[in-house]
Coordinates of C-alpha atoms in Angstrom, one line a residue:
X19 CA -32.4 34.1 -190.5
X20 CA -30.2 32.8 -187.7
X21 CA -26.9 31.2 -188.7
X22 CA -26.9 27.4 -188.5
X23 CA -23.9 25.6 -186.7
X24 CA -23.2 22.0 -186.3
X25 CA -21.2 20.6 -183.3
X26 CA -19.7 17.2 -183.2
X27 CA -18.3 16.4 -179.7
X28 CA -16.8 13.4 -178.0
X29 CA -14.9 12.4 -174.8
X30 CA -13.1 9.4 -173.6
X31 CA -11.4 7.9 -170.6
X32 CA -8.6 5.3 -170.7
X33 CA -9.7 3.3 -167.6
X34 CA -13.1 4.8 -166.8
X35 CA -12.1 6.5 -164.6
X36 CA -8.7 7.1 -166.0
X37 CA -6.7 9.6 -168.0
X38 CA -9.4 11.5 -170.0
X39 CA -9.9 14.1 -172.7
X40 CA -12.5 15.5 -175.0
X41 CA -12.7 16.9 -178.5
X42 CA -15.2 19.0 -180.4
X43 CA -15.5 20.5 -183.8
X44 CA -17.8 23.3 -185.0
X45 CA -18.9 23.3 -188.6
X46 CA -21.0 25.5 -190.8
X47 CA -24.3 23.5 -191.1
X48 CA -24.8 24.5 -194.7
X49 CA -21.3 24.2 -196.2
X50 CA -19.8 21.7 -193.8
X51 CA -16.7 23.9 -193.4
X52 CA -14.8 23.5 -190.2
X53 CA -15.0 26.7 -188.2
X54 CA -13.3 25.7 -184.9
X55 CA -11.7 22.8 -183.2
X56 CA -11.1 22.4 -179.5
X57 CA -9.7 19.6 -177.3
X58 CA -8.3 19.2 -173.8
X59 CA -6.7 16.6 -171.5
X60 CA -8.7 16.8 -168.3
X61 CA -6.8 14.5 -166.0
X62 CA -8.5 11.6 -164.3
X63 CA -12.3 11.4 -165.1
X64 CA -15.0 9.0 -166.4
X65 CA -16.2 8.6 -169.9
X66 CA -19.4 10.4 -169.1
X67 CA -17.6 13.4 -167.6
X68 CA -15.4 13.7 -170.6
X69 CA -18.3 13.5 -173.0
X70 CA -20.1 16.3 -171.1
X71 CA -17.0 18.4 -171.1
X72 CA -16.7 17.9 -174.8
X73 CA -20.3 19.0 -175.3
X74 CA -19.7 22.1 -173.1
X75 CA -16.5 23.0 -175.0
X76 CA -18.2 22.6 -178.4
X77 CA -21.1 24.9 -177.2
X78 CA -18.6 27.5 -175.9
X79 CA -16.8 27.5 -179.2
X80 CA -20.1 27.9 -181.1
X81 CA -21.2 30.7 -178.9
X82 CA -17.9 32.6 -179.5
X83 CA -18.6 32.3 -183.2
X84 CA -22.2 33.4 -183.0
X85 CA -24.2 33.6 -179.8
X86 CA -27.4 34.0 -181.9
X87 CA -26.9 30.8 -183.9
X88 CA -29.2 27.8 -184.1
X89 CA -27.1 24.7 -183.2
X90 CA -27.4 21.0 -183.8
X91 CA -25.2 18.8 -181.6
X92 CA -24.2 15.4 -182.8
X93 CA -22.7 12.9 -180.5
X94 CA -22.2 9.1 -180.3
X95 CA -23.1 9.2 -176.6
X96 CA -26.7 8.0 -176.3
X97 CA -26.6 9.0 -172.6
X98 CA -25.7 12.6 -173.2
X99 CA -28.0 13.1 -176.2
X100 CA -31.1 11.6 -174.4
X101 CA -30.4 13.5 -171.1
X102 CA -29.8 16.8 -172.8
X103 CA -32.9 16.3 -175.0
X104 CA -34.9 15.8 -171.7
X105 CA -36.0 12.2 -172.5
X106 CA -33.8 10.6 -169.8
X107 CA -33.4 11.7 -166.2
X108 CA -30.0 12.7 -165.0
X109 CA -29.6 10.4 -162.0
X110 CA -25.8 10.8 -161.3
X111 CA -25.3 13.8 -159.1
X112 CA -21.9 14.5 -160.7
X113 CA -23.5 14.9 -164.1
X114 CA -26.2 17.4 -163.1
X115 CA -23.9 20.5 -162.8
X116 CA -22.3 19.7 -166.2
X117 CA -25.7 19.4 -167.9
X118 CA -26.8 22.6 -166.2
X119 CA -23.7 24.4 -167.4
X120 CA -24.3 23.1 -171.0
X121 CA -27.9 24.4 -170.9
X122 CA -26.7 27.9 -169.9
X123 CA -24.7 28.4 -173.0
X124 CA -27.5 28.8 -175.5
X125 CA -31.3 29.2 -175.2
X126 CA -33.0 25.8 -175.0
X127 CA -35.0 26.4 -178.2
X128 CA -31.7 27.2 -180.1
X129 CA -30.1 23.7 -179.6
X130 CA -31.1 20.3 -180.8
X131 CA -29.4 16.9 -180.1
X132 CA -28.9 14.0 -182.5
X133 CA -27.3 10.6 -181.8
X134 CA -24.9 9.4 -184.5
X135 CA -22.9 6.1 -184.8
X136 CA -19.3 6.4 -183.6
X137 CA -18.0 6.0 -187.1
X138 CA -19.7 9.3 -188.0
X139 CA -18.1 11.1 -185.1
X140 CA -14.5 10.3 -186.1
X141 CA -13.3 13.9 -186.2
X142 CA -14.3 14.6 -182.5
X143 CA -13.0 11.2 -181.5
X144 CA -9.6 11.9 -183.1
X145 CA -9.4 15.3 -181.3
X146 CA -10.2 13.6 -177.9
X147 CA -7.5 11.0 -178.5
X148 CA -5.0 13.6 -179.5
X149 CA -5.7 15.5 -176.3
X150 CA -5.2 12.3 -174.2
X151 CA -2.0 11.5 -176.0
X152 CA -0.7 15.1 -175.4
X153 CA -1.6 14.8 -171.7
X154 CA 0.3 11.5 -171.5
X155 CA 3.4 13.4 -172.7
X156 CA 2.8 16.1 -170.2
X157 CA 1.9 18.6 -173.0
X158 CA -1.1 20.6 -173.9
X159 CA -3.1 19.8 -177.0
X160 CA -2.5 22.1 -179.9
X161 CA -4.3 22.3 -183.3
X162 CA -2.6 20.7 -186.2
X163 CA 0.1 22.9 -187.7
X164 CA 0.6 24.9 -184.5
X165 CA 4.2 24.2 -183.2
X166 CA 5.2 23.9 -179.6
X167 CA 6.9 27.0 -178.3
X168 CA 10.7 26.9 -178.2
X169 CA 10.7 27.5 -174.5
X170 CA 9.3 25.1 -171.9
X171 CA 5.6 26.1 -171.3
X172 CA 4.8 27.7 -168.0
X173 CA 2.2 26.4 -165.6
X174 CA -0.1 29.2 -166.6
X175 CA 0.2 28.1 -170.3
X176 CA -0.6 24.4 -169.7
X177 CA -2.3 24.2 -166.3
X178 CA -1.5 21.6 -163.8
X179 CA 0.2 18.4 -164.8
X180 CA -1.9 15.2 -165.1
X181 CA -2.9 13.9 -161.7
X182 CA -1.8 10.4 -160.7
X183 CA -4.2 7.5 -160.7
X184 CA -6.7 8.1 -157.9
X185 CA -6.6 6.1 -154.7
X186 CA -9.5 3.8 -153.9
X187 CA -12.7 5.6 -152.9
X188 CA -14.2 8.9 -154.0
X189 CA -11.3 11.2 -152.9
X190 CA -9.2 11.2 -156.1
X191 CA -6.4 13.7 -156.2
X192 CA -7.4 16.1 -159.1
X193 CA -4.4 18.4 -158.7
X194 CA -4.3 22.0 -157.6
X195 CA -7.7 23.7 -158.3
X196 CA -8.1 27.1 -159.8
X197 CA -9.6 29.2 -157.0
X198 CA -11.8 32.3 -157.4
X199 CA -12.0 34.5 -154.3
X200 CA -15.1 36.6 -154.9
X201 CA -15.3 40.0 -153.3
X202 CA -18.5 42.1 -153.6
X203 CA -17.6 45.8 -153.8
X204 CA -18.0 48.0 -150.7
X205 CA -21.1 50.1 -150.1
X206 CA -22.2 53.1 -152.2
X207 CA -24.8 55.7 -151.2
X208 CA -27.4 53.5 -152.8
X209 CA -26.5 50.2 -151.0
X210 CA -28.0 50.9 -147.5
X211 CA -31.2 52.2 -149.3
X212 CA -31.5 48.9 -151.1
X213 CA -31.9 50.5 -154.5
X214 CA -31.3 48.7 -157.8
X215 CA -27.8 49.7 -158.9
X216 CA -26.6 47.9 -162.0
X217 CA -24.5 48.6 -165.0
X218 CA -27.1 50.9 -166.6
X219 CA -27.3 53.5 -163.9
X220 CA -25.3 56.3 -162.4
X221 CA -22.1 54.2 -161.7
X222 CA -21.8 55.5 -158.1
X223 CA -18.5 55.5 -156.2
X224 CA -17.8 54.0 -152.8
X225 CA -19.2 55.9 -149.8
X226 CA -17.0 56.6 -146.8
X227 CA -18.3 53.4 -145.3
X228 CA -17.6 51.5 -148.5
X229 CA -14.0 52.7 -148.5
X230 CA -13.6 51.5 -144.9
X231 CA -15.0 48.1 -146.0
X232 CA -12.6 47.9 -149.0
X233 CA -9.7 48.6 -146.7
X234 CA -10.9 45.9 -144.2
X235 CA -11.2 43.4 -147.1
X236 CA -7.7 44.3 -148.3
X237 CA -6.2 43.7 -144.8
X238 CA -7.9 40.4 -144.5
X239 CA -6.8 39.2 -148.0
X240 CA -3.2 40.4 -147.3
X241 CA -3.2 38.4 -144.1
X242 CA -4.5 35.3 -146.0
X243 CA -1.6 35.8 -148.5
X244 CA -2.9 33.4 -151.2
X245 CA -4.2 35.8 -153.9
X246 CA -2.0 35.9 -157.0
X247 CA -4.0 38.1 -159.4
X248 CA -6.8 40.7 -159.2
X249 CA -9.6 41.0 -161.8
X250 CA -12.4 43.6 -161.5
X251 CA -15.7 44.6 -163.0
X252 CA -15.3 47.9 -164.9
X253 CA -17.8 49.8 -162.7
X254 CA -16.3 52.4 -160.5
X255 CA -17.3 50.9 -157.1
X256 CA -15.5 47.7 -158.0
X257 CA -12.5 49.4 -159.5
X258 CA -12.1 51.4 -156.2
X259 CA -12.5 48.3 -154.1
X260 CA -10.1 46.3 -156.3
X261 CA -7.5 49.0 -156.2
X262 CA -7.6 49.1 -152.4
X263 CA -6.8 45.4 -152.3
X264 CA -4.3 45.4 -155.2
X265 CA -2.3 48.2 -153.7
X266 CA -2.1 46.3 -150.4
X267 CA -1.0 43.1 -152.2
X268 CA 1.4 44.8 -154.7
X269 CA -0.6 43.6 -157.7
X270 CA -2.2 45.2 -160.8
X271 CA -5.9 45.3 -161.5
X272 CA -7.1 43.6 -164.7
X273 CA -10.6 44.6 -165.9
X274 CA -13.1 42.1 -167.2
X275 CA -16.3 43.5 -168.8
X276 CA -18.2 40.3 -168.2
X277 CA -18.1 40.8 -164.4
X278 CA -20.3 43.9 -164.5
X279 CA -23.6 44.0 -162.7
X280 CA -27.0 43.3 -164.4
X281 CA -28.4 46.2 -166.4
X282 CA -31.6 46.9 -164.5
X283 CA -33.1 49.1 -167.2
X284 CA -35.8 51.5 -165.9
X285 CA -35.4 50.1 -162.4
X286 CA -32.0 51.7 -161.9
X287 CA -32.0 53.8 -158.7
X288 CA -35.4 52.6 -157.5
X289 CA -36.2 50.6 -154.4
X290 CA -38.0 47.3 -154.7
X291 CA -41.2 48.9 -153.4
X292 CA -41.0 51.7 -156.0
X293 CA -40.5 49.1 -158.8
X294 CA -43.5 47.1 -157.4
X295 CA -45.6 50.3 -157.5
X296 CA -44.6 51.4 -161.0
X297 CA -44.0 48.1 -162.8
X298 CA -45.9 45.4 -161.0
X299 CA -46.4 43.1 -164.0
X300 CA -42.8 43.3 -165.1
X301 CA -41.5 42.7 -161.6
X302 CA -43.7 39.6 -161.2
X303 CA -42.5 38.2 -164.5
X304 CA -38.9 38.9 -163.5
X305 CA -39.3 37.1 -160.2
X306 CA -40.9 34.1 -161.9
X307 CA -38.5 33.6 -164.8
X308 CA -34.8 33.9 -165.5
X309 CA -35.5 34.9 -169.0
X310 CA -37.6 38.0 -168.2
X311 CA -35.8 41.3 -168.3
X312 CA -36.4 44.4 -166.2
X313 CA -38.5 47.2 -167.7
X314 CA -37.0 49.5 -170.2
X315 CA -34.5 47.2 -171.9
X316 CA -32.6 45.7 -169.0
X317 CA -30.8 42.3 -168.9
X318 CA -32.5 39.0 -168.0
X319 CA -30.7 36.7 -165.6
X320 CA -30.2 34.3 -168.4
X321 CA -28.3 36.9 -170.4
X322 CA -26.2 37.8 -167.4
X323 CA -25.5 34.1 -166.8
X324 CA -24.2 33.6 -170.3
X325 CA -21.7 36.5 -170.1
X326 CA -20.6 35.6 -166.6
X327 CA -20.0 32.0 -167.6
X328 CA -18.0 33.1 -170.6
X329 CA -15.8 35.3 -168.4
X330 CA -15.4 32.5 -165.9
X331 CA -14.2 30.1 -168.6
X332 CA -11.7 32.6 -170.0
X333 CA -10.4 33.4 -166.5
X334 CA -10.1 29.7 -165.7
X335 CA -8.0 29.2 -168.8
X336 CA -5.8 32.2 -168.1
X337 CA -5.2 31.5 -164.4
X338 CA -5.2 27.7 -164.3
X339 CA -4.1 26.4 -160.9
X340 CA -3.9 29.9 -159.4
X341 CA -5.9 31.8 -156.8
X342 CA -7.5 34.9 -158.3
X343 CA -9.5 37.7 -156.6
X344 CA -12.6 38.7 -158.6
X345 CA -14.1 42.0 -157.5
X346 CA -17.6 42.1 -158.7
X347 CA -21.3 42.5 -157.8
X348 CA -24.2 40.7 -156.3
X349 CA -25.6 39.0 -159.4
X350 CA -22.2 37.7 -160.8
X351 CA -21.2 36.3 -157.4
X352 CA -24.5 34.6 -156.9
X353 CA -24.5 33.3 -160.5
X354 CA -21.0 31.8 -160.1
X355 CA -22.1 30.2 -156.8
X356 CA -25.3 28.7 -158.3
X357 CA -23.5 27.3 -161.4
X358 CA -20.9 25.7 -159.1
X359 CA -23.7 24.0 -157.2
X360 CA -25.8 23.1 -160.3
X361 CA -28.7 25.0 -158.6
X362 CA -31.7 26.4 -160.6
X363 CA -32.0 30.1 -161.5
X364 CA -34.5 30.8 -158.8
X365 CA -31.8 30.0 -156.2
X366 CA -30.5 33.6 -157.0
X367 CA -33.3 34.9 -154.8
X368 CA -32.3 32.6 -151.9
X369 CA -28.8 33.8 -151.2
X370 CA -27.8 36.7 -149.0
X371 CA -24.7 38.7 -150.2
X372 CA -23.5 41.6 -148.1
X373 CA -21.4 44.5 -149.3
X374 CA -17.6 43.7 -149.2
X375 CA -18.4 40.0 -148.4
X376 CA -16.1 37.2 -149.5
X377 CA -17.0 34.0 -151.2
X378 CA -14.7 31.2 -152.6
X379 CA -15.1 28.7 -155.4
X380 CA -12.5 26.0 -156.4
X381 CA -12.6 24.6 -159.9
X382 CA -11.1 21.1 -160.5
X383 CA -9.7 19.2 -163.5
X384 CA -12.8 17.0 -163.8
X385 CA -15.0 19.9 -164.5
X386 CA -16.6 20.0 -161.1
X387 CA -16.6 23.0 -158.7
X388 CA -16.7 23.3 -155.0
X389 CA -18.3 26.2 -153.2
X390 CA -16.0 26.7 -150.2
X391 CA -17.3 30.0 -148.7
X392 CA -20.3 32.2 -149.2
X393 CA -20.9 35.7 -147.8
X394 CA -18.1 35.8 -145.2
X395 CA -18.2 39.2 -143.4
X396 CA -15.9 38.4 -140.4
X397 CA -13.3 40.9 -141.6
X398 CA -16.0 43.7 -141.3
X399 CA -16.9 43.1 -137.6

């Protein structure tokens, strides 16, 4: 039987919009024991944005405890509860990406939502206010009993300082974003043949053409001069591409397992036509649903999305306010792009992503993201 977890989440804004924060607590549903607490000051935002950010943080914490759990979310926000339950439409365009992100964290049938009076949500409300108080002091929220470090915290530890009150209009200053420069690896022998090449196959190395592409990308990124860290998928073609760039920039390569390509199961090494001939029913199901997996025990896009989103969140926390190069594959890049846009899973089939292409996403303090570039290949011409 699946483990049962309870999430209580809240968010608030002192000004709406104004200085905002969220809090969430995860409990064992049977014993009531507190398993995790999380809270954060998020700069200038509205109540609704803060509430959604609290929901997302609670779901992330629950997933880290047990991704197979059944979860009940309790909030005093009627809006969030009704929208996430599917009974109310999400009319505000700024809320749709946040709701989509929350839905990606657990399968839909594993999460239920319950409205509770504010008095019954006191734990999460307290955490949200603690986070806002910490932000007002220019500090990062810490769980009770965890002392501040003796030395002044670095920007990497606490992220950007709280942004000033926004000017009139929609163009509020949300501070320096965290920027991901996404580089698809260079070609392998399988790339021009358009064969499925994921994390469950032969792990091919770069071809001669792929090495030239990696060098061209390295030169372009060196000329740009903004990359401060390099993170790569563990697969060999990405490691080789990342090393070419990192050597040019004088940086080290950090490996993140979550950035690996989809495991295409029995389809590894086959062309689309060959898969159509051998596994027509499975291919049709895969094209129709993000929850369908390739034949032979491969990964569904929903599974890939969950691990890519988890890696994204960890990297955003580690490199707050910095520009980071992520060297990865087609599916992770497209997944990050569609999550940034709040686009549906089928949008993965409507993006072109060339070998050694560059894409850029900026992530802001209010939880929103901006897709700044997609599939740039100018450096390869």
